[in-house]
Short mmCIF file of C-alpha atoms in Angstrom, two decimals:
data_model
loop_
_atom_site.label_atom_id
_atom_site.label_comp_id
_atom_site.label_asym_id
_atom_site.label_seq_id
_atom_site.Cartn_x
_atom_site.Cartn_y
_atom_site.Cartn_z
CA MET A 1233 6.15 -50.44 128.74
CA ASP A 1234 3.73 -53.25 128.01
CA ILE A 1235 4.82 -53.31 124.38
CA LEU A 1236 8.48 -53.44 125.40
CA LYS A 1237 7.82 -56.31 127.81
CA ALA A 1238 5.97 -58.22 125.09
CA VAL A 1239 8.91 -57.81 122.69
CA ILE A 1240 11.36 -59.00 125.37
CA MET A 1241 9.22 -62.06 126.09
CA GLN A 1242 9.01 -62.86 122.37
CA LYS A 1243 12.79 -62.67 122.00
CA ARG A 1244 13.30 -64.96 125.01
CA LYS A 1245 10.85 -67.47 123.55
CA GLU A 1246 12.70 -67.43 120.22
CA LEU A 1247 15.98 -68.08 122.04
CA GLU A 1248 14.50 -71.05 123.88
CA GLU A 1249 13.11 -72.53 120.67
CA SER A 1250 16.40 -72.05 118.80
CA HIS A 1251 18.33 -74.03 121.48
CA VAL A 1252 21.41 -71.81 121.25
CA LEU A 1253 21.74 -71.60 125.06
CA GLU A 1254 22.65 -75.19 125.85
CA ASN A 1255 24.74 -76.69 128.66
CA ASN A 1256 23.72 -73.85 130.99
CA LYS A 1257 25.52 -71.24 128.92
CA LYS A 1258 24.80 -67.62 129.74
CA TYR A 1259 25.84 -66.21 126.38
CA PHE A 1260 25.82 -67.20 122.68
CA LYS A 1261 27.27 -66.03 119.41
CA ARG A 1262 25.10 -64.18 116.93
CA SER A 1263 26.40 -66.43 114.12
CA GLN A 1264 24.87 -69.44 115.90
CA LEU A 1265 21.45 -67.75 115.97
CA ILE A 1266 21.68 -66.86 112.26
CA SER A 1267 22.66 -70.42 111.31
CA LYS A 1268 19.72 -71.82 113.29
CA GLN A 1269 17.33 -69.42 111.53
CA GLN A 1270 18.72 -70.45 108.13
CA GLU A 1271 18.17 -74.14 108.91
CA VAL A 1272 14.54 -73.48 109.84
CA HIS A 1273 14.05 -71.43 106.67
CA GLU A 1274 15.52 -74.18 104.46
CA ILE A 1275 13.27 -76.80 106.04
CA ASP A 1276 10.18 -74.65 105.41
CA LYS A 1277 11.29 -73.98 101.83
CA GLY A 1278 11.71 -77.71 101.13
CA ASN A 1279 8.19 -78.42 102.35
CA ASN A 1280 6.75 -75.68 100.13
CA GLU A 1281 8.56 -77.05 97.05
CA ALA A 1282 7.28 -80.56 97.68
CA ALA A 1283 3.65 -79.42 97.73
CA PRO A 1284 3.51 -78.06 94.11
CA SER A 1285 5.13 -81.23 92.79
CA ASN A 1286 2.36 -83.26 94.38
CA ASP A 1287 -0.21 -80.91 92.88
CA SER A 1288 1.32 -81.31 89.40
CA GLN A 1289 1.23 -85.09 89.77
CA GLN A 1290 -2.42 -84.89 90.76
CA SER A 1291 -3.19 -82.65 87.76
CA GLU A 1292 -1.49 -85.12 85.43
CA GLU A 1293 -3.49 -87.94 86.95
CA SER A 1294 -6.70 -85.95 86.53
CA VAL A 1295 -5.80 -85.29 82.88
CA THR A 1296 -5.27 -89.01 82.36
CA ASP A 1297 -8.53 -89.93 84.07
CA SER A 1298 -10.59 -87.34 82.16
CA SER A 1299 -8.97 -88.24 78.84
CA SER A 1300 -9.82 -91.90 79.29
CA GLU A 1301 -13.49 -90.96 79.65
CA HIS A 1302 -13.79 -88.74 76.56
CA LEU A 1303 -11.68 -89.95 73.64
CA LEU A 1304 -11.56 -87.91 70.44
CA SER A 1305 -11.19 -89.29 66.95
CA ARG A 1306 -7.69 -89.53 65.51
CA GLN A 1307 -8.47 -86.91 62.83
CA GLU A 1308 -9.63 -84.41 65.47
CA VAL A 1309 -6.51 -85.06 67.58
CA ILE A 1310 -4.26 -84.46 64.54
CA ARG A 1311 -6.11 -81.24 63.68
CA ARG A 1312 -5.84 -79.82 67.19
CA LEU A 1313 -2.17 -80.74 67.53
CA ARG A 1314 -1.38 -79.04 64.21
CA GLU A 1315 -3.26 -75.92 65.30
CA ARG A 1316 -0.95 -75.72 68.30
CA GLY A 1317 2.19 -76.45 66.29
CA GLU A 1318 2.77 -79.73 68.11
CA PRO A 1319 3.98 -82.96 66.40
CA ILE A 1320 1.08 -85.27 65.65
CA LEU A 1321 2.98 -88.35 66.86
CA LEU A 1322 6.24 -88.65 68.77
CA TYR A 1323 8.68 -91.54 68.36
CA GLY A 1324 7.41 -94.59 70.23
CA GLU A 1325 4.17 -92.85 71.14
CA SER A 1326 0.78 -94.52 70.77
CA GLU A 1327 -2.38 -92.76 69.62
CA ILE A 1328 -3.80 -92.76 73.15
CA GLU A 1329 -0.59 -91.19 74.49
CA ALA A 1330 -0.79 -88.54 71.77
CA PHE A 1331 -4.37 -87.82 72.84
CA LYS A 1332 -3.24 -87.50 76.48
CA ARG A 1333 -0.48 -85.13 75.39
CA LEU A 1334 -3.07 -83.03 73.56
CA ARG A 1335 -5.31 -82.91 76.63
CA LYS A 1336 -2.36 -81.86 78.77
CA CYS A 1337 -1.49 -79.06 76.32
CA GLU A 1338 -5.09 -77.85 76.24
CA ILE A 1339 -5.27 -77.67 80.03
CA LEU A 1340 -1.82 -76.27 80.81
CA GLU A 1341 -1.31 -73.95 77.81
CA PRO A 1342 -3.68 -71.23 76.57
CA GLU A 1343 -4.80 -71.08 72.95
CA VAL A 1344 -2.86 -68.03 71.84
CA ASN A 1345 -3.36 -68.33 68.06
CA LYS A 1346 -7.04 -69.24 67.97
CA GLY A 1347 -8.18 -65.93 66.47
CA PHE A 1348 -5.71 -65.81 63.59
CA ARG A 1349 -7.55 -67.97 61.07
CA ASN A 1350 -8.24 -67.67 57.38
CA ASP A 1351 -11.90 -66.96 56.63
CA PHE A 1352 -11.84 -69.02 53.44
CA GLN A 1353 -10.19 -71.96 55.22
CA GLU A 1354 -12.89 -71.82 57.88
CA ALA A 1355 -15.59 -71.80 55.19
CA MET A 1356 -13.98 -74.84 53.55
CA GLU A 1357 -14.00 -76.67 56.89
CA GLN A 1358 -17.67 -75.82 57.34
CA VAL A 1359 -18.47 -77.30 53.92
CA ASP A 1360 -16.61 -80.51 54.76
CA GLN A 1361 -18.25 -80.74 58.17
CA ALA A 1362 -21.72 -80.17 56.72
CA TYR A 1363 -21.17 -82.97 54.20
CA LEU A 1364 -19.96 -85.35 56.92
CA ASN A 1365 -22.98 -84.52 59.06
CA GLU A 1366 -25.30 -85.29 56.14
CA ILE A 1367 -23.65 -88.68 55.61
CA LEU A 1368 -23.82 -89.57 59.30
CA THR A 1369 -27.46 -88.58 59.72
CA SER A 1370 -28.68 -90.27 56.54
CA SER A 1371 -29.32 -93.99 56.39
CA LYS A 1372 -27.32 -96.33 54.19
CA SER A 1373 -30.33 -97.07 51.96
CA GLN A 1374 -30.74 -93.45 50.92
CA SER A 1375 -29.14 -92.22 47.72
CA LEU A 1376 -26.48 -89.53 47.66
CA ASP A 1377 -28.66 -87.09 45.71
CA GLY A 1378 -28.71 -83.75 47.46
CA LYS A 1379 -25.49 -84.35 49.38
CA GLY A 1380 -23.12 -81.43 49.53
CA ASP A 1381 -25.91 -78.90 48.98
CA VAL A 1382 -25.56 -75.38 50.32
CA ASN A 1383 -28.18 -73.51 52.31
CA VAL A 1384 -30.35 -71.43 49.99
CA PRO A 1385 -32.72 -68.71 51.24
CA ASP A 1386 -36.20 -68.73 49.71
CA GLU A 1387 -37.52 -65.17 49.48
CA GLY A 1388 -40.40 -65.91 47.09
CA VAL A 1389 -39.56 -63.06 44.70
CA THR A 1390 -38.81 -63.23 40.98
CA TYR A 1391 -36.52 -61.24 38.74
CA GLU A 1392 -39.53 -59.72 36.95
CA ASP A 1393 -40.97 -58.46 40.24
CA ILE A 1394 -37.71 -56.73 41.11
CA GLN A 1395 -37.55 -55.16 37.64
CA LYS A 1396 -41.04 -53.72 38.09
CA MET A 1397 -40.05 -52.30 41.47
CA SER A 1398 -36.87 -50.82 40.00
CA THR A 1399 -38.88 -48.25 38.02
CA LYS A 1400 -39.33 -46.32 41.28
CA LEU A 1401 -35.67 -46.56 42.26
CA ASN A 1402 -33.71 -43.42 43.10
CA LYS A 1403 -36.83 -41.24 43.32
CA GLY A 1404 -36.08 -39.87 46.78
CA ASP A 1405 -37.65 -42.65 48.89
CA LYS A 1406 -34.65 -44.10 50.74
CA ASP A 1407 -36.65 -46.77 52.57
CA PHE A 1408 -38.07 -48.09 49.30
CA ASP A 1409 -34.59 -48.09 47.75
CA MET A 1410 -33.24 -50.14 50.66
CA SER A 1411 -36.10 -52.63 50.30
CA VAL A 1412 -35.38 -53.13 46.59
CA ILE A 1413 -31.64 -53.50 47.27
CA THR A 1414 -32.36 -56.11 49.96
CA LEU A 1415 -34.63 -58.14 47.68
CA PHE A 1416 -32.17 -58.00 44.79
CA VAL A 1417 -29.19 -59.08 46.92
CA GLN A 1418 -31.17 -61.95 48.44
CA TYR A 1419 -32.44 -62.97 45.01
CA LEU A 1420 -28.91 -63.16 43.59
CA VAL A 1421 -27.80 -65.25 46.58
CA GLN A 1422 -30.77 -67.56 45.99
CA VAL A 1423 -29.99 -68.00 42.28
CA TRP A 1424 -26.33 -68.67 43.07
CA GLY A 1425 -27.25 -71.27 45.70
CA ASN A 1426 -29.69 -73.05 43.38
CA GLN A 1427 -27.02 -73.19 40.68
CA LEU A 1428 -24.57 -74.77 43.14
CA ASN A 1429 -27.15 -77.33 44.29
CA SER A 1430 -27.94 -78.33 40.71
CA ARG A 1431 -24.44 -79.78 40.25
CA SER A 1432 -23.78 -83.49 40.32
CA THR A 1433 -22.58 -85.15 43.52
CA ALA A 1434 -19.14 -85.84 42.07
CA GLU A 1435 -18.76 -82.21 41.06
CA LYS A 1436 -19.87 -81.00 44.49
CA MET A 1437 -17.33 -83.21 46.24
CA GLY A 1438 -14.45 -82.26 43.95
CA THR A 1439 -11.85 -79.69 44.94
CA LYS A 1440 -13.30 -77.02 42.67
CA GLY A 1441 -16.82 -77.78 43.86
CA LYS A 1442 -15.84 -77.44 47.51
CA MET A 1443 -14.09 -74.15 46.82
CA ASN A 1444 -17.19 -72.80 45.08
CA SER A 1445 -19.38 -73.89 47.98
CA ALA A 1446 -16.95 -72.31 50.45
CA THR A 1447 -16.96 -69.05 48.48
CA TYR A 1448 -20.76 -69.05 48.57
CA ALA A 1449 -20.83 -69.68 52.33
CA GLN A 1450 -18.23 -66.97 52.92
CA THR A 1451 -20.18 -64.49 50.79
CA ARG A 1452 -23.38 -65.13 52.73
CA GLU A 1453 -21.49 -64.57 55.98
CA TYR A 1454 -20.00 -61.32 54.70
CA LEU A 1455 -23.41 -60.01 53.56
CA LYS A 1456 -25.10 -60.43 56.94
CA PRO A 1457 -24.09 -56.99 58.33
CA LEU A 1458 -25.18 -55.28 55.10
CA LEU A 1459 -28.56 -57.02 55.01
CA ARG A 1460 -29.08 -56.26 58.69
CA LYS A 1461 -28.52 -52.55 58.13
CA LEU A 1462 -30.73 -52.57 55.04
CA LYS A 1463 -33.61 -54.22 56.91
CA ASN A 1464 -33.21 -51.86 59.87
CA LYS A 1465 -32.96 -48.87 57.49
CA SER A 1466 -29.74 -47.85 59.24
CA LEU A 1467 -27.35 -47.94 56.27
CA PRO A 1468 -25.38 -44.68 55.77
CA GLU A 1469 -26.83 -42.39 53.14
CA ASP A 1470 -23.72 -42.29 50.95
CA ILE A 1471 -23.51 -46.09 50.74
CA THR A 1472 -27.26 -46.28 50.11
CA ASP A 1473 -26.94 -43.91 47.15
CA SER A 1474 -24.05 -45.92 45.70
CA LEU A 1475 -25.87 -49.23 46.15
CA THR A 1476 -29.01 -47.80 44.55
CA GLU A 1477 -27.01 -46.75 41.51
CA ILE A 1478 -25.28 -50.15 41.31
CA VAL A 1479 -28.56 -52.10 41.53
CA LYS A 1480 -30.19 -49.84 38.95
CA HIS A 1481 -27.39 -50.46 36.43
CA LEU A 1482 -27.39 -54.20 37.17
CA LEU A 1483 -31.11 -54.45 36.47
CA GLN A 1484 -30.55 -52.55 33.23
CA ARG A 1485 -27.74 -55.03 32.46
CA ASN A 1486 -25.23 -52.24 32.02
CA TYR A 1487 -22.42 -53.89 33.93
CA ILE A 1488 -19.76 -51.35 32.96
CA LEU A 1489 -21.65 -48.49 34.62
CA ALA A 1490 -22.38 -50.75 37.59
CA SER A 1491 -18.67 -51.48 37.92
CA ASP A 1492 -17.87 -47.76 37.75
CA ALA A 1493 -20.38 -47.06 40.52
CA TYR A 1494 -18.88 -49.87 42.58
CA LEU A 1495 -15.36 -48.46 42.21
CA GLN A 1496 -16.69 -45.03 43.12
CA MET A 1497 -18.11 -46.46 46.34
CA ALA A 1498 -15.18 -48.73 47.23
CA ILE A 1499 -12.24 -46.49 46.31
CA GLY A 1500 -13.62 -42.99 45.81
CA ASN A 1501 -12.05 -39.97 44.17
CA SER A 1502 -9.83 -38.67 46.95
CA PRO A 1503 -7.44 -40.50 49.25
CA TRP A 1504 -7.35 -39.76 52.94
CA PRO A 1505 -5.07 -36.75 53.60
CA ILE A 1506 -2.01 -37.54 55.68
CA GLY A 1507 -0.75 -34.98 58.17
CA VAL A 1508 -2.21 -32.05 60.07
CA THR A 1509 -5.46 -30.79 58.57
CA MET A 1510 -6.85 -28.68 61.42
CA VAL A 1511 -4.36 -26.51 63.31
CA GLY A 1512 -6.28 -23.27 63.62
CA ILE A 1513 -9.69 -21.76 63.11
CA HIS A 1514 -9.39 -22.21 59.34
CA ALA A 1515 -9.35 -25.62 57.69
CA ARG A 1516 -6.40 -26.54 55.55
CA THR A 1517 -6.67 -27.76 51.97
CA GLY A 1518 -6.49 -31.43 52.97
CA ARG A 1519 -9.60 -31.00 55.11
CA GLU A 1520 -11.74 -30.39 52.04
CA LYS A 1521 -11.15 -33.95 50.83
CA ILE A 1522 -12.55 -35.62 53.96
CA PHE A 1523 -16.11 -36.12 52.82
CA SER A 1524 -18.05 -39.38 52.97
CA LYS A 1525 -18.73 -39.27 49.24
CA ASN A 1526 -15.08 -38.99 48.31
CA VAL A 1527 -13.28 -41.30 50.71
CA ALA A 1528 -12.62 -44.99 50.25
CA HIS A 1529 -15.24 -47.01 52.13
CA VAL A 1530 -13.18 -50.16 51.72
CA MET A 1531 -10.63 -48.56 54.09
CA ASN A 1532 -13.12 -47.61 56.83
CA ASP A 1533 -13.34 -50.89 58.72
CA GLU A 1534 -13.14 -54.64 58.22
CA THR A 1535 -16.92 -55.16 58.17
CA GLN A 1536 -17.43 -52.74 55.28
CA ARG A 1537 -14.53 -54.26 53.39
CA LYS A 1538 -16.09 -57.71 53.65
CA TYR A 1539 -19.56 -56.86 52.44
CA ILE A 1540 -18.18 -54.66 49.67
CA GLN A 1541 -16.11 -57.64 48.52
CA ALA A 1542 -19.19 -59.89 48.74
CA LEU A 1543 -21.17 -57.38 46.68
CA LYS A 1544 -18.55 -57.55 43.92
CA ARG A 1545 -18.95 -61.33 43.80
CA LEU A 1546 -22.71 -60.93 43.38
CA MET A 1547 -22.13 -58.45 40.55
CA THR A 1548 -19.96 -61.02 38.78
CA LYS A 1549 -22.63 -63.70 39.24
CA CYS A 1550 -25.34 -61.35 37.99
CA GLN A 1551 -23.39 -60.80 34.76
CA GLU A 1552 -22.96 -64.57 34.46
CA TYR A 1553 -26.65 -65.38 34.96
CA TYR A 1554 -28.05 -62.44 32.97
CA PRO A 1555 -25.67 -61.80 30.06
CA THR A 1556 -25.95 -58.89 27.66
CA ASP A 1557 -24.00 -57.31 24.81
CA PRO A 1558 -20.20 -57.64 25.10
CA SER A 1559 -19.89 -53.85 24.92
CA ARG A 1560 -21.80 -53.56 28.22
CA CYS A 1561 -19.97 -56.36 30.06
CA VAL A 1562 -16.92 -56.24 32.29
CA GLU A 1563 -14.09 -58.60 31.24
CA TYR A 1564 -16.30 -60.23 28.62
CA ALA A 1565 -15.41 -63.84 27.86
CA LYS A 1566 -17.45 -65.91 25.41
CA ASN A 1567 -18.34 -69.33 26.81
#
């Protein structure tokens, strides 16, 4: 009963607030009550719509205030607008207004295409940025010698030392093989970097010079996972065997056999079987081809593909720096 009385009292209160019983009337139409409720609902809806508009105006004002404090360079504004597919300058728009438009886009819109970038383009941008940083940090009285240089690791090992160590290669000691492979890869990267740094400043800053520096930087980035696994002695056994054979042939300057070993590692003898290979207790014929020594490592994952590609670049540089007979070279071209 108490609940029923409470409901009756609530209904009476709603009737009094709706003012449908005026002029001492004892009855009212239901349509009048519905119209009153709709009016109240429309008033509340209008107030709710006005609040977000005020919030948006405040956000725009905050964007304007924050943008006035931290202004970016015009080149950076153009680059960010192009990344988002926005016009760099609208008709009748000033550079400050374009910067404010960029700030508004960065706050109100997420960066959906940030991850889809070209690795080589990113390496080129790093080369340009490194050169600009060198110019800004150096004084005007200094010469431009050494500008545009690439970072070169200094391992303190010579080619003769690696050749002496190679006599014990592929003798069953996997840890020793990984150590020799690591030293040889780092040595080739060092020789390549020194050759790039020995160029003239004009050659370094040319289009071809920047592309060579970007290729070097990209190769070093690709080799990091491989060198990490070699130092931790966690490289898979099949890849270790293939790398040992490649390094052994490279040190013997037999680049044709080294290329064959590389293709054996990257592509393999057997493709991955497509379809059902295990439907019962007996393996089907396609199952016999799924062995780590036969499959294509370049198809396993993106990380392996990258350091296998970087290894091929080092093989090309090794043939360039340590030439031999044309019959033992790959794609021999007389300079």
